[in-house]
Short mmCIF file of C-alpha atoms in Angstrom, two decimals:
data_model
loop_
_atom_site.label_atom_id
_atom_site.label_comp_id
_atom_site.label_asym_id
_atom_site.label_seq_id
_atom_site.Cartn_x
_atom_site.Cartn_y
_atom_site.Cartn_z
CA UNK A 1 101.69 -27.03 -58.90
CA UNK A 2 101.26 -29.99 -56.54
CA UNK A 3 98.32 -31.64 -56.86
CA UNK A 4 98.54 -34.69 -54.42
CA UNK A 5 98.59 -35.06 -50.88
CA UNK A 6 99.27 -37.63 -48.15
CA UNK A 7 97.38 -37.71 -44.84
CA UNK A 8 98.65 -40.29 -42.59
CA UNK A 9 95.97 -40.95 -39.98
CA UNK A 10 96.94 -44.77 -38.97
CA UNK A 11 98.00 -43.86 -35.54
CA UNK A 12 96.87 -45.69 -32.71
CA UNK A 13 95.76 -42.41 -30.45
CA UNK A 14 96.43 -44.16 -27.45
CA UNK A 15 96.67 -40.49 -25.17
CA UNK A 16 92.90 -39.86 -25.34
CA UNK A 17 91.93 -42.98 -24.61
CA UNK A 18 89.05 -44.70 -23.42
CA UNK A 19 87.66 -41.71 -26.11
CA UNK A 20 89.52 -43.14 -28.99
CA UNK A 21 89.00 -47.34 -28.47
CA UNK A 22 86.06 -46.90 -30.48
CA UNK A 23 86.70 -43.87 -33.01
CA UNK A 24 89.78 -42.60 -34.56
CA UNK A 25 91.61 -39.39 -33.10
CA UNK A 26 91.26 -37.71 -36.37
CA UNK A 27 87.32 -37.89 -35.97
CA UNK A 28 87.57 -36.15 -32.91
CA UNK A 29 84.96 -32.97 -33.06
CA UNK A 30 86.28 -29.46 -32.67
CA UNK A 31 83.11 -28.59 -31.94
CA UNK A 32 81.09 -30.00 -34.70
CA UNK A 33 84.02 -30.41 -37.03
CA UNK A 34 86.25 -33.62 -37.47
CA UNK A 35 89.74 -33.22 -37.32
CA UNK A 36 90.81 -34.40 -40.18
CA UNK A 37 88.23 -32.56 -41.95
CA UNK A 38 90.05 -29.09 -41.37
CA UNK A 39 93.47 -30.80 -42.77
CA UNK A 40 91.21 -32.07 -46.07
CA UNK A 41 89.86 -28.92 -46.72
CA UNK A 42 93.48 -26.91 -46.26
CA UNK A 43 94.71 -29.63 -48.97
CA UNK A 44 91.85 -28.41 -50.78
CA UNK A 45 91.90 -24.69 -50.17
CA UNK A 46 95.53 -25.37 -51.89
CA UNK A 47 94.61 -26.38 -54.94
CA UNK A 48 95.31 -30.03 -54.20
CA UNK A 49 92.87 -32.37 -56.45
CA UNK A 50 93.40 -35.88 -54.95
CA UNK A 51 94.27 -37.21 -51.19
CA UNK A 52 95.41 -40.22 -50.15
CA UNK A 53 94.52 -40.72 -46.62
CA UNK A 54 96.38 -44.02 -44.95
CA UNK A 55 94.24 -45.64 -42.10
CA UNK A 56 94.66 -48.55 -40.13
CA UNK A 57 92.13 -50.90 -37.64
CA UNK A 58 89.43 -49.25 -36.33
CA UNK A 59 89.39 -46.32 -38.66
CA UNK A 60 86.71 -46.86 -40.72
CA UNK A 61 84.62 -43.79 -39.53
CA UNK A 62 86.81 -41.56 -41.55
CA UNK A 63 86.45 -43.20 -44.81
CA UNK A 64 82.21 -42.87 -43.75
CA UNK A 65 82.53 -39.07 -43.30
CA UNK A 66 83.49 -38.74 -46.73
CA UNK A 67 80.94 -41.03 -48.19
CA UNK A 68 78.20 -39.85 -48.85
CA UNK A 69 74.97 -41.22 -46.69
CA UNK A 70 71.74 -41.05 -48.76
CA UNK A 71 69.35 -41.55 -46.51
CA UNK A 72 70.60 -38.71 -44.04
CA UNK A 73 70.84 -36.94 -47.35
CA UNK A 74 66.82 -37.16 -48.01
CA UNK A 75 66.06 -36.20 -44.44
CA UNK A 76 68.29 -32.91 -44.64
CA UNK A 77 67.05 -31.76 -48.38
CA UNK A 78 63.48 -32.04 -46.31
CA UNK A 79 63.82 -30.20 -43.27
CA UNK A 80 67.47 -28.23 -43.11
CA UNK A 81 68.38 -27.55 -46.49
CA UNK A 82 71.80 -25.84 -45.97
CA UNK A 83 72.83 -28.52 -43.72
CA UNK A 84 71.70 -30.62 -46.42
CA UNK A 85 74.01 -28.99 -49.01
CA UNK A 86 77.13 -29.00 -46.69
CA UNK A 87 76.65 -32.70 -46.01
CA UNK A 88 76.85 -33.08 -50.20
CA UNK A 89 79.76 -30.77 -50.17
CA UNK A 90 81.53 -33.18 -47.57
CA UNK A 91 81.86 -36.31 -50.42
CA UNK A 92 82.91 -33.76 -53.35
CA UNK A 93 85.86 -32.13 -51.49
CA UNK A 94 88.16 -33.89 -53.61
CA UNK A 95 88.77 -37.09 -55.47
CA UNK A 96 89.96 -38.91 -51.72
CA UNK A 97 91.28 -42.36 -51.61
CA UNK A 98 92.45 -44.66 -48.67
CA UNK A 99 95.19 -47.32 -47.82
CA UNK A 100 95.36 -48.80 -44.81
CA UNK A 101 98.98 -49.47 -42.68
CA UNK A 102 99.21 -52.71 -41.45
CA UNK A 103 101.62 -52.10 -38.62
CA UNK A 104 101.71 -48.98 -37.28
CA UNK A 105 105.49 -48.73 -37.11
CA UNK A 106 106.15 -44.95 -37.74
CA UNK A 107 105.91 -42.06 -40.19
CA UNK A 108 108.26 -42.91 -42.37
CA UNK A 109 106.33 -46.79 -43.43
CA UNK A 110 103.28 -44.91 -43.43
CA UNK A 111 104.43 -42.15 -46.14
CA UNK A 112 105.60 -45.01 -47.99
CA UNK A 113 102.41 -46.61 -48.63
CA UNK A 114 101.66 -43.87 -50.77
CA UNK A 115 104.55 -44.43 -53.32
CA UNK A 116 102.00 -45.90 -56.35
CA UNK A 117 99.39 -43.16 -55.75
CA UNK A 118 101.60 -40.36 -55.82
CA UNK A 119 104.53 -41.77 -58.55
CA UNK A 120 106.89 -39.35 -59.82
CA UNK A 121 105.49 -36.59 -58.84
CA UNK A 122 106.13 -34.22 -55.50
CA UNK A 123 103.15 -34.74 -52.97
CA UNK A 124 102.49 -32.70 -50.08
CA UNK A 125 101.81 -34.73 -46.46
CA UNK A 126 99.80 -32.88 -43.88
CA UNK A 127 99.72 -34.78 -40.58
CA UNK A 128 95.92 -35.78 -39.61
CA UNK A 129 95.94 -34.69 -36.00
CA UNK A 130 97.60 -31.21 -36.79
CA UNK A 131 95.23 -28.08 -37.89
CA UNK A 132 96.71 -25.15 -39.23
CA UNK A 133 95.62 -21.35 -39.27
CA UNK A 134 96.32 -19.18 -41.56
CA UNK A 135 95.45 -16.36 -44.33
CA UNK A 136 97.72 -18.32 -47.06
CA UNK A 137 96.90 -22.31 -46.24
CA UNK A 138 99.89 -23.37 -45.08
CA UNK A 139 100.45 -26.18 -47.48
CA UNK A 140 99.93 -23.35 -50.47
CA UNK A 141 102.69 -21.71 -48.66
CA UNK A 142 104.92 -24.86 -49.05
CA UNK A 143 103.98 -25.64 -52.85
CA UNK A 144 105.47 -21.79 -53.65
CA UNK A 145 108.33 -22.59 -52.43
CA UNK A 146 108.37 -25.93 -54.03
CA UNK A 147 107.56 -23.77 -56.97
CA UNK A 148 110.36 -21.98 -56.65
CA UNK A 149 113.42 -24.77 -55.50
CA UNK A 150 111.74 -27.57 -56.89
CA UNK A 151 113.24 -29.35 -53.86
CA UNK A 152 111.47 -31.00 -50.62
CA UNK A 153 110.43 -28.21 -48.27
CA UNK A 154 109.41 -28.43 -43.92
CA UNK A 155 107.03 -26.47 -42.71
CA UNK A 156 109.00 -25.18 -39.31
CA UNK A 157 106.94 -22.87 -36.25
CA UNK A 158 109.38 -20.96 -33.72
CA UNK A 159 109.45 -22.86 -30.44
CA UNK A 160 110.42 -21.54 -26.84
CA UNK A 161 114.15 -22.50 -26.88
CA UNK A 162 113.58 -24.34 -23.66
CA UNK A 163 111.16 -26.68 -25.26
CA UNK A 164 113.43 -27.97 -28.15
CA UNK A 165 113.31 -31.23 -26.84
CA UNK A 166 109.99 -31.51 -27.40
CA UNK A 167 110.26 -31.91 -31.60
CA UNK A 168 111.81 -32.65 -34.25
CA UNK A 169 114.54 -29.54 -34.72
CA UNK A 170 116.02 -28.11 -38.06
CA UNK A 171 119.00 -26.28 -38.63
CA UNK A 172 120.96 -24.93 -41.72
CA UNK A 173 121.89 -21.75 -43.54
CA UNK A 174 119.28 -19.05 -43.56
CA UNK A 175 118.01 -17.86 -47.43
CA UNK A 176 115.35 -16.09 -46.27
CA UNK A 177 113.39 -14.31 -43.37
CA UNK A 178 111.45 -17.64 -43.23
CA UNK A 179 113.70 -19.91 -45.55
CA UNK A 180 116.20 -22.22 -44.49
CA UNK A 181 118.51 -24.71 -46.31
CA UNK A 182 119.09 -27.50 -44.34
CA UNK A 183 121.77 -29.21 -43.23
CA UNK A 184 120.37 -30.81 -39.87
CA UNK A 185 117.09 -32.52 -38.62
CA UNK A 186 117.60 -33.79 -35.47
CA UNK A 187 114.32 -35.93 -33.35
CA UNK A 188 113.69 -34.40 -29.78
CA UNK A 189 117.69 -32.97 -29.29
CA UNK A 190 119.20 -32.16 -26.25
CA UNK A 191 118.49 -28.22 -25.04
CA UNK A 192 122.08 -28.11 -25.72
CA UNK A 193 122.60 -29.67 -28.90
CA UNK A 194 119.46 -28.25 -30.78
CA UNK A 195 120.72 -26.54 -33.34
CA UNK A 196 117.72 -23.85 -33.44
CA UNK A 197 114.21 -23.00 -32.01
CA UNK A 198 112.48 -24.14 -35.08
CA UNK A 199 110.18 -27.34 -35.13
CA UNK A 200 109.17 -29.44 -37.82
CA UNK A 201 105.48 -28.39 -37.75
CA UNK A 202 103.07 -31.45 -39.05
CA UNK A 203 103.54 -30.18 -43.11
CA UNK A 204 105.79 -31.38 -46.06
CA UNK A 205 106.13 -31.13 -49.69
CA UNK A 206 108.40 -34.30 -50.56
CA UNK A 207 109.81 -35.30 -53.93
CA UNK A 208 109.67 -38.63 -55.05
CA UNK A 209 113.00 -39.51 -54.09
CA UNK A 210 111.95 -39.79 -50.63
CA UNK A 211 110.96 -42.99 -51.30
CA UNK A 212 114.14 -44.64 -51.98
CA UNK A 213 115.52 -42.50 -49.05
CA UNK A 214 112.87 -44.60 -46.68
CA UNK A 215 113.87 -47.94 -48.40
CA UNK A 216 117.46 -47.58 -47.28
CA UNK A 217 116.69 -46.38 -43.53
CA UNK A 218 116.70 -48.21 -40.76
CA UNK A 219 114.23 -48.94 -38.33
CA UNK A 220 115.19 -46.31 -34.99
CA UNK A 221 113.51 -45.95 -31.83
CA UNK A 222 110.96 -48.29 -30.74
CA UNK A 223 111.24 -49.71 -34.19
CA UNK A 224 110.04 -47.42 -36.23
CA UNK A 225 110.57 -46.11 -39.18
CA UNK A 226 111.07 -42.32 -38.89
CA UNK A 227 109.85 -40.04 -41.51
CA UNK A 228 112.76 -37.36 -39.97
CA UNK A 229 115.71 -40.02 -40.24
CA UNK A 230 114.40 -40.29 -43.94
CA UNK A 231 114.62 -37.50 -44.68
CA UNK A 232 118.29 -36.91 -43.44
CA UNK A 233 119.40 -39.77 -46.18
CA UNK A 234 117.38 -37.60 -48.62
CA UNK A 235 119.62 -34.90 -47.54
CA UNK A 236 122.66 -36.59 -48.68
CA UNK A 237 121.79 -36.64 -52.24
CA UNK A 238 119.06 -33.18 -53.06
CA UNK A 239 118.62 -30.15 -51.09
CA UNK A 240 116.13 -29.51 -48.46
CA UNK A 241 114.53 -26.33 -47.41
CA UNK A 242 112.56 -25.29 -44.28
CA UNK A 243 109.64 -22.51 -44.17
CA UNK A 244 108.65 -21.05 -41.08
CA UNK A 245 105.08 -20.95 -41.36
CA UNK A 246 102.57 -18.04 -41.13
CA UNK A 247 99.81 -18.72 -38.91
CA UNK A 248 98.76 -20.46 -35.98
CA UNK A 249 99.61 -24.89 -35.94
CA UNK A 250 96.67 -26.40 -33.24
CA UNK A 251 98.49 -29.91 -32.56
CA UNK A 252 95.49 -32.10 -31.68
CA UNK A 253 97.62 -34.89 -30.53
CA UNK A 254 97.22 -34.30 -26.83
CA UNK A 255 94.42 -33.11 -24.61
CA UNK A 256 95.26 -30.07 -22.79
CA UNK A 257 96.12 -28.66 -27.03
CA UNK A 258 92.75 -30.37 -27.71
CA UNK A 259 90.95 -28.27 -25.45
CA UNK A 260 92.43 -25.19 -26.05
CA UNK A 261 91.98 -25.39 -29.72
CA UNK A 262 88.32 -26.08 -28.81
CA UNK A 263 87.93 -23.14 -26.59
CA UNK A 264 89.77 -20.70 -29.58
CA UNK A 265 87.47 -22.20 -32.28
CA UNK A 266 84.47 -21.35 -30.06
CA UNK A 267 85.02 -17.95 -29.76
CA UNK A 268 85.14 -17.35 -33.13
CA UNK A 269 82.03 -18.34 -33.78
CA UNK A 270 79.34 -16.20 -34.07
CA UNK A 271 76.48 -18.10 -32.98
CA UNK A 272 77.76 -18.06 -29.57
CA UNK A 273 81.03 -16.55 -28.81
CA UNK A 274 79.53 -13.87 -26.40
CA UNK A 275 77.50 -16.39 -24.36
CA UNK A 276 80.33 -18.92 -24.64
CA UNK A 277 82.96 -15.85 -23.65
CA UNK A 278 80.74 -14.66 -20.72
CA UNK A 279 80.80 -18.36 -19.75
CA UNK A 280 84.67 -18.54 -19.24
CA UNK A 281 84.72 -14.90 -17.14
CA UNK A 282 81.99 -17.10 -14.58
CA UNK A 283 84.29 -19.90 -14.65
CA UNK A 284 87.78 -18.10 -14.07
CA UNK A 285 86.03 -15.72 -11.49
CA UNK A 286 84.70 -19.22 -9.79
CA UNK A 287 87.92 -20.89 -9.40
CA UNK A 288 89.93 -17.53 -8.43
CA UNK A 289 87.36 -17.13 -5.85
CA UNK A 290 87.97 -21.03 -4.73
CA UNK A 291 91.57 -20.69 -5.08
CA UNK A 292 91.97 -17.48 -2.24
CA UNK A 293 89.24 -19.23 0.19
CA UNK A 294 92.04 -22.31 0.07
#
């Protein structure tokens, strides 16, 4: 069973700036929830016992949220006890740990910070601004499979076909309904050349091989050190294996994603879906109406 995880959350979040100058993506609320705190608790909710979360400048307010802070601590056991008790829950998720990246210079480097924390073992990586829905957490989905190839496994998501050159694209020779073996992961491809729909989806479970794989690849693109072209020389010498995922992936990376994952979280919550749903009918019925006077 896997019991380590990587969450790489060094990245610079430069698309929702001026919001993230001052605060790290990963903090951003949906809602009243942090990020990153949906990704721990999915590590968690897998049976995952320690997490190694890599940081960089400025992100100091995630190592805080899982602290624990006394003195809110005292106020909450006095006046709301169950917030109190979910604020204690926060700091005992799971035995978390941080490393900081000190040049942000791509996937890849930052994975490889974590080669002493996780040693020989196989480690699962769950990208920080990515937030995953599903019955089965998705990263319990991946360890099966692990369980079952002993071998590095992708977590893939079916993309529109025209869209391909969006992501990071796998192909290879189909196993399964939702299991590939892979003999291709190409970054962003050409419509024409992808060589499927599927999309590397924000969740791994890596041997520890892929270390030595990122020692002897090159620096691509902008000079970074890509996790994908890693995993290519990792290909040459073990097998790899893709799983198309079952659930919903919420990439938080961007803003119009942002606020649709915030408008889909609201809804399901009780305390004020109905008001919140009645709210959107006023607003759609307010800009149709603009939209025919123009």
């Amino acid at each position: 069973m896997i019991k380590k995880a990587v969450i790489p959350a060094a990245g610079l979040g430069t698309r929702f700036l001026p919001a993230t100058k001052a605060q790290p993506k990963e903090m951003l609320p949906i809602i009243d929830t942090p990020t990153i705190q949906y990704v721990v608790q999915e590590a968690v909710d897998s049976g995952i016992e320690d997490i190694l979360i890599i940081t960089g400048k400025g992100k100091r307010a995630i190592e805080d949220h899982f602290d624990r802070n006394f003195e809110l601590e005292e106020r909450l056991q006095e006046k709301e006890e169950a917030m109190y008790w979910e604020m204690r829950k926060l700091s005992e998720m799971a035995n978390i740990y941080f490393i900081r990246q000190k040049e942000i210079i791509g996937l890849g480097d930052a994975i490889y910070y974590a080669r002493q924390h996780t040693g020989n073992e196989p480690f699962a990586v769950l990208l920080g601004d990515t937030i995953m829905d599903s019955v089965i957490p998705v990263t319990q989905q991946l360890s099966d499979i692990y369980a079952q190839y002993h071998s590095s496994v992708i977590a893939v998501e079916t993309v529109p076909a025209d869209k391909v050159n969006r992501y990071g694209i796998v192909g290879g020779k189909s196993i399964s309904d939702s299991i590939l073996q892979l003999d291709q992961l190409i970054e962003k491809p050409s419509i024409e050349s992808a060589p499927s729909n599927l999309a590397i989806a924000g969740r791994y479970i890596l041997t520890p091989e892929i270390f030595k794989a990122i020692e002897e690849t090159p620096k691509g693109k902008n000079n970074e050190l890509q996790l994908t072209d890693a995993m290519l020389n990792l290909l040459k010498t073990e097998n790899i294996y893709s799983h198309t995922i079952e659930g919903k992936r919420y990439d938080i990376g961007n803003k119009l994603d942002f606020l649709k994952t915030t408008v889909e979280f609201a809804l399901r919550r009780k305390e004020f879906a109905d008001p919140f749903y009645q709210f959107l009918q006023e607003i759609v019925a307010s800009h149709q109406a603009n939209s025919d006077k123009n």
